[in-house]
XYZ file of C-alpha atoms in Angstrom:
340
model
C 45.941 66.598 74.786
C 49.073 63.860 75.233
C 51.986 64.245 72.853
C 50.503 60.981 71.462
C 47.385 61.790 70.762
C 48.782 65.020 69.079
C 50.514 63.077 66.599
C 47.506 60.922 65.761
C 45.057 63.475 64.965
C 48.301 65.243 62.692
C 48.167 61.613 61.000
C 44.208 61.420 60.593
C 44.178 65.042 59.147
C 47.263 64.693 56.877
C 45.598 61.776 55.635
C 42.831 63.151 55.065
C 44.804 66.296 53.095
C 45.890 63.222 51.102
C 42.438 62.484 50.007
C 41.389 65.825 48.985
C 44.422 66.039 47.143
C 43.949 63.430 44.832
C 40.382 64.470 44.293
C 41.906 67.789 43.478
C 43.755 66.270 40.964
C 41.650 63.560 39.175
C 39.124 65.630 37.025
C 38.305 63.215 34.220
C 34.452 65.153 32.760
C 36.313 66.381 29.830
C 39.037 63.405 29.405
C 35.962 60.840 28.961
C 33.089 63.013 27.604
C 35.022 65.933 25.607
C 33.459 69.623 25.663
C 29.895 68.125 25.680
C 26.702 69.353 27.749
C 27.406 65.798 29.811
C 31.187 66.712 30.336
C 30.854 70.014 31.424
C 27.859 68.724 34.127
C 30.512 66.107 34.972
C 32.880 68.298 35.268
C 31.150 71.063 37.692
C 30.131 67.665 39.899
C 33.772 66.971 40.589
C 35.084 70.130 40.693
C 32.650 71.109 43.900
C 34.786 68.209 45.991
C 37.959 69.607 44.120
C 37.779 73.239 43.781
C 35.382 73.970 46.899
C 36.668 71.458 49.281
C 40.401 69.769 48.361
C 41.541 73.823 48.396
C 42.543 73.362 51.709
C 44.362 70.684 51.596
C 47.579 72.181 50.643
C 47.203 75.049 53.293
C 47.076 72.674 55.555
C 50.018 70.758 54.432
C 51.659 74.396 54.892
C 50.137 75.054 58.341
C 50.781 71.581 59.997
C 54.748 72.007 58.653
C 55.118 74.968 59.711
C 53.774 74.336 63.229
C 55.383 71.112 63.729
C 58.721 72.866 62.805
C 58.699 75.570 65.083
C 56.986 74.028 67.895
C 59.765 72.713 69.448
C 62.041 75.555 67.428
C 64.877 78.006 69.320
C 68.684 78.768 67.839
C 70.072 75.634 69.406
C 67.705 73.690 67.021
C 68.417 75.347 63.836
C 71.681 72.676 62.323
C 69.571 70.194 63.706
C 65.910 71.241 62.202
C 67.752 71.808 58.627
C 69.611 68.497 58.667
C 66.040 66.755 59.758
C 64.513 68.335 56.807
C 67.206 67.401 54.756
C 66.656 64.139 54.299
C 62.886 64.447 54.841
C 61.969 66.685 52.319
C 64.956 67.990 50.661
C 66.223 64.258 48.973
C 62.670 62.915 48.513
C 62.219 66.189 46.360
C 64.988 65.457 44.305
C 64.415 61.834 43.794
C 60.982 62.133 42.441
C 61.347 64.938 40.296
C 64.416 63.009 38.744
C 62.038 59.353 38.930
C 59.091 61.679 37.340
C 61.309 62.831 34.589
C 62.748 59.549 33.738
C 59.180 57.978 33.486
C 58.106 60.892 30.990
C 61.445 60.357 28.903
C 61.268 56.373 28.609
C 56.755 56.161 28.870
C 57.172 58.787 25.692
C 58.919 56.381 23.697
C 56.694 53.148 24.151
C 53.944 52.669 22.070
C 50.667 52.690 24.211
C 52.648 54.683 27.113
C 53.301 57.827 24.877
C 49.594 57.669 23.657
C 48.508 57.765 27.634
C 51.489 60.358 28.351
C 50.548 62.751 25.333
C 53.099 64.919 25.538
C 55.249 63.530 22.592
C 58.633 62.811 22.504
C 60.410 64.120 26.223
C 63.714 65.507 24.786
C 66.717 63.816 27.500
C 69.198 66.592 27.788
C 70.836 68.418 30.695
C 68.472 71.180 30.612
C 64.870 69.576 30.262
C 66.795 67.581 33.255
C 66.912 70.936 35.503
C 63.883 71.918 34.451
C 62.348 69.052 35.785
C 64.137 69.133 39.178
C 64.559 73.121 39.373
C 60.845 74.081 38.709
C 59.013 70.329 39.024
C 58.061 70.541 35.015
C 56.615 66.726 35.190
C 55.429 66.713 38.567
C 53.834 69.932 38.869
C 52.206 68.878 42.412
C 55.148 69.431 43.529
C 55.520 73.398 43.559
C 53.977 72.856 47.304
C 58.019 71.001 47.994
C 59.392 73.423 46.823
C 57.813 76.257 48.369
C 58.414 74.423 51.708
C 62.223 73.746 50.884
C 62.746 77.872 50.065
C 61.101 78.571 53.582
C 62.769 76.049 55.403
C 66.215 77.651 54.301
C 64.541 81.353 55.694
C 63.977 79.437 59.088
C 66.197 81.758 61.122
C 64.476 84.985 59.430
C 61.125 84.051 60.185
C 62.278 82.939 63.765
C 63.645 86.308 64.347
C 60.507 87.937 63.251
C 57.704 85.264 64.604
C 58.618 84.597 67.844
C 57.782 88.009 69.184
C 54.305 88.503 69.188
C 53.794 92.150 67.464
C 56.624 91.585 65.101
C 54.884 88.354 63.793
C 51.516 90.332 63.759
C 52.872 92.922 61.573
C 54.611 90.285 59.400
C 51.159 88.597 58.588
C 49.187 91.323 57.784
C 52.037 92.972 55.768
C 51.444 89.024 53.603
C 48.096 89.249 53.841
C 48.957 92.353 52.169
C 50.636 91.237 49.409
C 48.073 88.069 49.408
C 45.177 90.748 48.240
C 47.436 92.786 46.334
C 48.102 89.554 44.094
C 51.954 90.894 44.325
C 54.614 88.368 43.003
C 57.614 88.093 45.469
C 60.842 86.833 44.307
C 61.338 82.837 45.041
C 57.942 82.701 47.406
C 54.440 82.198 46.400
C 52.488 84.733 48.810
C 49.691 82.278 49.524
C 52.579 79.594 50.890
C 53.986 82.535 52.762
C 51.132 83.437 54.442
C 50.079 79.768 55.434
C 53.138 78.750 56.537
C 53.786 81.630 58.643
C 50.458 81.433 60.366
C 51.466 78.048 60.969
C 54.864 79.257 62.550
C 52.973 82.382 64.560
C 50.730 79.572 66.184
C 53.303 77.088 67.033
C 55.025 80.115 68.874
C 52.271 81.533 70.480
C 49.041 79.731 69.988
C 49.896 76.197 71.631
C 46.075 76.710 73.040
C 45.396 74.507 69.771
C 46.781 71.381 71.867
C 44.605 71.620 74.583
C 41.725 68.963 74.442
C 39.017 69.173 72.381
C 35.438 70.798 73.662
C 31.885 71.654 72.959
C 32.807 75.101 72.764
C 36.086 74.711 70.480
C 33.689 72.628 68.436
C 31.083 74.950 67.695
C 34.627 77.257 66.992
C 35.851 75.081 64.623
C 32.710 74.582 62.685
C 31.769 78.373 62.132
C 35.515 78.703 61.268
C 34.469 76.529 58.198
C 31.262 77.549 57.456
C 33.205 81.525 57.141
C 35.926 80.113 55.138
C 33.077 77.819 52.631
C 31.206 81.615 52.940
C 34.815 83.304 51.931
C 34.699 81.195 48.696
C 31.392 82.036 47.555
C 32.093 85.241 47.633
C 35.597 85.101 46.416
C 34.217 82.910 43.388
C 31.480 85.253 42.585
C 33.128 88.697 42.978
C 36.670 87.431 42.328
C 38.434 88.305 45.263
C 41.303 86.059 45.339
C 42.351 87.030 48.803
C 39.081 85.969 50.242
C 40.059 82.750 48.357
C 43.373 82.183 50.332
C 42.301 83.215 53.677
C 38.818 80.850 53.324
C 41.880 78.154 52.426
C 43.735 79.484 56.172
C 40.564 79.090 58.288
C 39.027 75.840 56.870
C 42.287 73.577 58.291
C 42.096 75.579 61.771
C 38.222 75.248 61.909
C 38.647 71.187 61.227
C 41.694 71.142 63.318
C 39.204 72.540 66.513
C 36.246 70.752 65.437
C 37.857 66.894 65.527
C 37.666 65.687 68.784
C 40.571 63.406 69.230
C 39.340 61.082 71.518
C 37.106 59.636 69.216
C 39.704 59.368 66.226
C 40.632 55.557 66.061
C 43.562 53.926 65.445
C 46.322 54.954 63.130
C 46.264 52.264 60.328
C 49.563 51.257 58.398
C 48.240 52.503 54.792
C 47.629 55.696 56.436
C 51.030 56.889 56.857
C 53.820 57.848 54.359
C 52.390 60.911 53.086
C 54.685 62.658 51.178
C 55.598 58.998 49.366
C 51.567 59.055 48.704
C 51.370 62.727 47.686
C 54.200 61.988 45.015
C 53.007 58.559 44.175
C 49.355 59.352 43.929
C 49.830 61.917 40.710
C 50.678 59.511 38.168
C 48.478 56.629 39.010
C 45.815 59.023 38.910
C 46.381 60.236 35.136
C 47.227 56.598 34.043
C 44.210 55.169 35.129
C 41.853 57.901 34.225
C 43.421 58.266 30.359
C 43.817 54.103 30.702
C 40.108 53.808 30.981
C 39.054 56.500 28.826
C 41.476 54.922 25.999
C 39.653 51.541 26.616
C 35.915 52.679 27.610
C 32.875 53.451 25.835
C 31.781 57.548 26.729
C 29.613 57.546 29.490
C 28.886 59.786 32.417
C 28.830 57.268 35.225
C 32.227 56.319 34.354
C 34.231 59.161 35.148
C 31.817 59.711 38.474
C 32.350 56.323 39.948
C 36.026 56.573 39.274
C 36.443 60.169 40.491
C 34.354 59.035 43.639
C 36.809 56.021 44.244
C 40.095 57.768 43.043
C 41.365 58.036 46.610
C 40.433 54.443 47.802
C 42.312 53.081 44.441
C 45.255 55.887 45.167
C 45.481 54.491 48.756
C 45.715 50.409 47.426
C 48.547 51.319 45.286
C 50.360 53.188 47.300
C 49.655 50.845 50.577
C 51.199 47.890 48.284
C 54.106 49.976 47.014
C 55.093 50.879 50.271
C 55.282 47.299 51.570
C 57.049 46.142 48.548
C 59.203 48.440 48.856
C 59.774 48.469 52.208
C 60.502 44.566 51.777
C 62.811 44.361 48.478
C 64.382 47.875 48.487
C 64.301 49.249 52.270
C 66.801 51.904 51.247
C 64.964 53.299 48.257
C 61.652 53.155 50.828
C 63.874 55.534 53.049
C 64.916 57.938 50.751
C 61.826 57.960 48.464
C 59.325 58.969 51.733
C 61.675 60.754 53.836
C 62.119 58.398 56.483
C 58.374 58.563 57.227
């Protein structure tokens, strides 16, 4: 495929990574119905799109960054990729941990806001402040940020290792290792680790994944997901949490060769700005699901219909924040999404 249709179909799936994200975070059974027979039935309803299906949205966050980093990577590129990333991920990071932290502090002290935030008073201090931008204490969603900022930095060590075929074999089964082994590495989560270095080990040597789409990579991609929806089963019944992570690797590649590009349409405007979405997304989800359980009578259809809509609502607010933003505070808009 053309270098432009590449970068619409990494649009259309990112965006769609957006959508099982915020179904991954918008459970609301228990919020609206308690520990009742209905909230637990609600709550096994939502978790099949959330737990079975928005799992592999974050993988393939890792794999698409990962590829799209060291697809066009060699040593000459290295002051240049980190200076990129920089501002792309590296100040956005920052920004919205501090913007998270400074909601929680001032939202904890207002009336109706604290009774939404319930998490009492937010002590304002130097070290509840690095907490919050060190290890993402008020916006949690963001451990995925951070992961990618530590493996950025290790660029030129994976590089050195990934770019020669055997060597980057060995490296991902010696993770996939450590994936089944449930070991704990120092700074990385294993599971990052070993989807973002697949990622890398394809952009290096698996560019066959930019070719145009066929019947035959098709049918590919669609028993690539029915193995990896097979994986969880299996993982969930037998807990095998390694079978659980590389389901999570497969499912992205399998819908990655299954799309056929030519028939994705146009890229719309309130489908861009990811990581501004991905940040934005996890408050308005908790204030409007504790909002309307604060204000509405228990009932199951409630938290269905607004769990089913979540992502159309998540996508309104943050199409109109965007243009706002993008209108009265350009600058912000720039630093905020990362320039994207």
């Amino acid at each position: 495929m053309g270098e432009e249709q590449f970068r619409k179909k990494v649009t259309w799936i990112t965006f769609l990574f957006g959508i099982l994200v915020v179904w991954v975070h918008s459970y609301n059974g228990e919020l609206f119905l308690g520990k009742t027979v209905q909230g637990l039935a609600v709550d096994r309803f939502e978790r099949f799109f959330g737990d079975q299906i928005g799992q592999i949205a974050v993988p393939g966050f890792f794999l698409l960054s990962a590829y799209l980093f060291y697809r066009t990577f060699d040593w000459n590129r290295i002051l240049y990729k980190w200076r990129s990333r920089l501002y792309s991920i590296l100040v956005p990071y920052v920004l919205w941990t501090l913007l998270y932290y400074a909601g929680y502090v001032v939202g904890s002290r207002l009336p109706f806001i604290s009774k939404v935030v319930g998490k009492g008073t937010i002590p304002l201090n130097l070290s509840e402040l690095a907490e919050a931008v060190l290890h993402y204490k008020y916006l949690y969603a963001f451990w995925y940020l951070q992961q990618l900022i530590c493996l950025i930095v290790l660029a030129p060590v994976f590089y050195a290792v990934l770019r020669r075929f055997g060597s980057g074999l060995l490296f991902l089964a010696a993770v996939s290792w450590a994936v089944w082994a449930q070991a704990d590495l120092p700074l990385l989560n294993e599971d990052a680790l070993f989807y973002y270095g697949s990622g890398g080990f394809l952009a290096l040597h698996g560019k066959r994944l930019e070719r145009a789409w066929t019947r035959e990579r098709c049918i590919l991609g669609i028993c690539l997901i029915g193995l990896a929806f097979f994986g969880f089963r299996l993982a969930g019944r037998y807990y095998l949490p390694g079978m659980a992570v590389a389901g999570r690797l497969l499912a992205p590649l399998g819908l990655w060769l299954a799309v056929d590009e030519r028939r994705l349409g146009p890229v719309r405007p309130w489908m861009g700005s990811s990581l501004f979405f991905y940040a934005s997304h996890f408050s308005f989800v908790r204030l409007v699901n504790k909002t309307t359980a604060l204000l509405v009578p228990p009932s199951p259809i409630v938290p269905v219909a607004l769990y089913l809509l979540m992502p159309v609502l998540m996508v309104a607010i943050n199409y109109g924040l965007s243009l706002g933003a993008k209108r009265y505070a350009p600058a912000v808009w720039r630093a905020l999404s990362g320039g994207r």
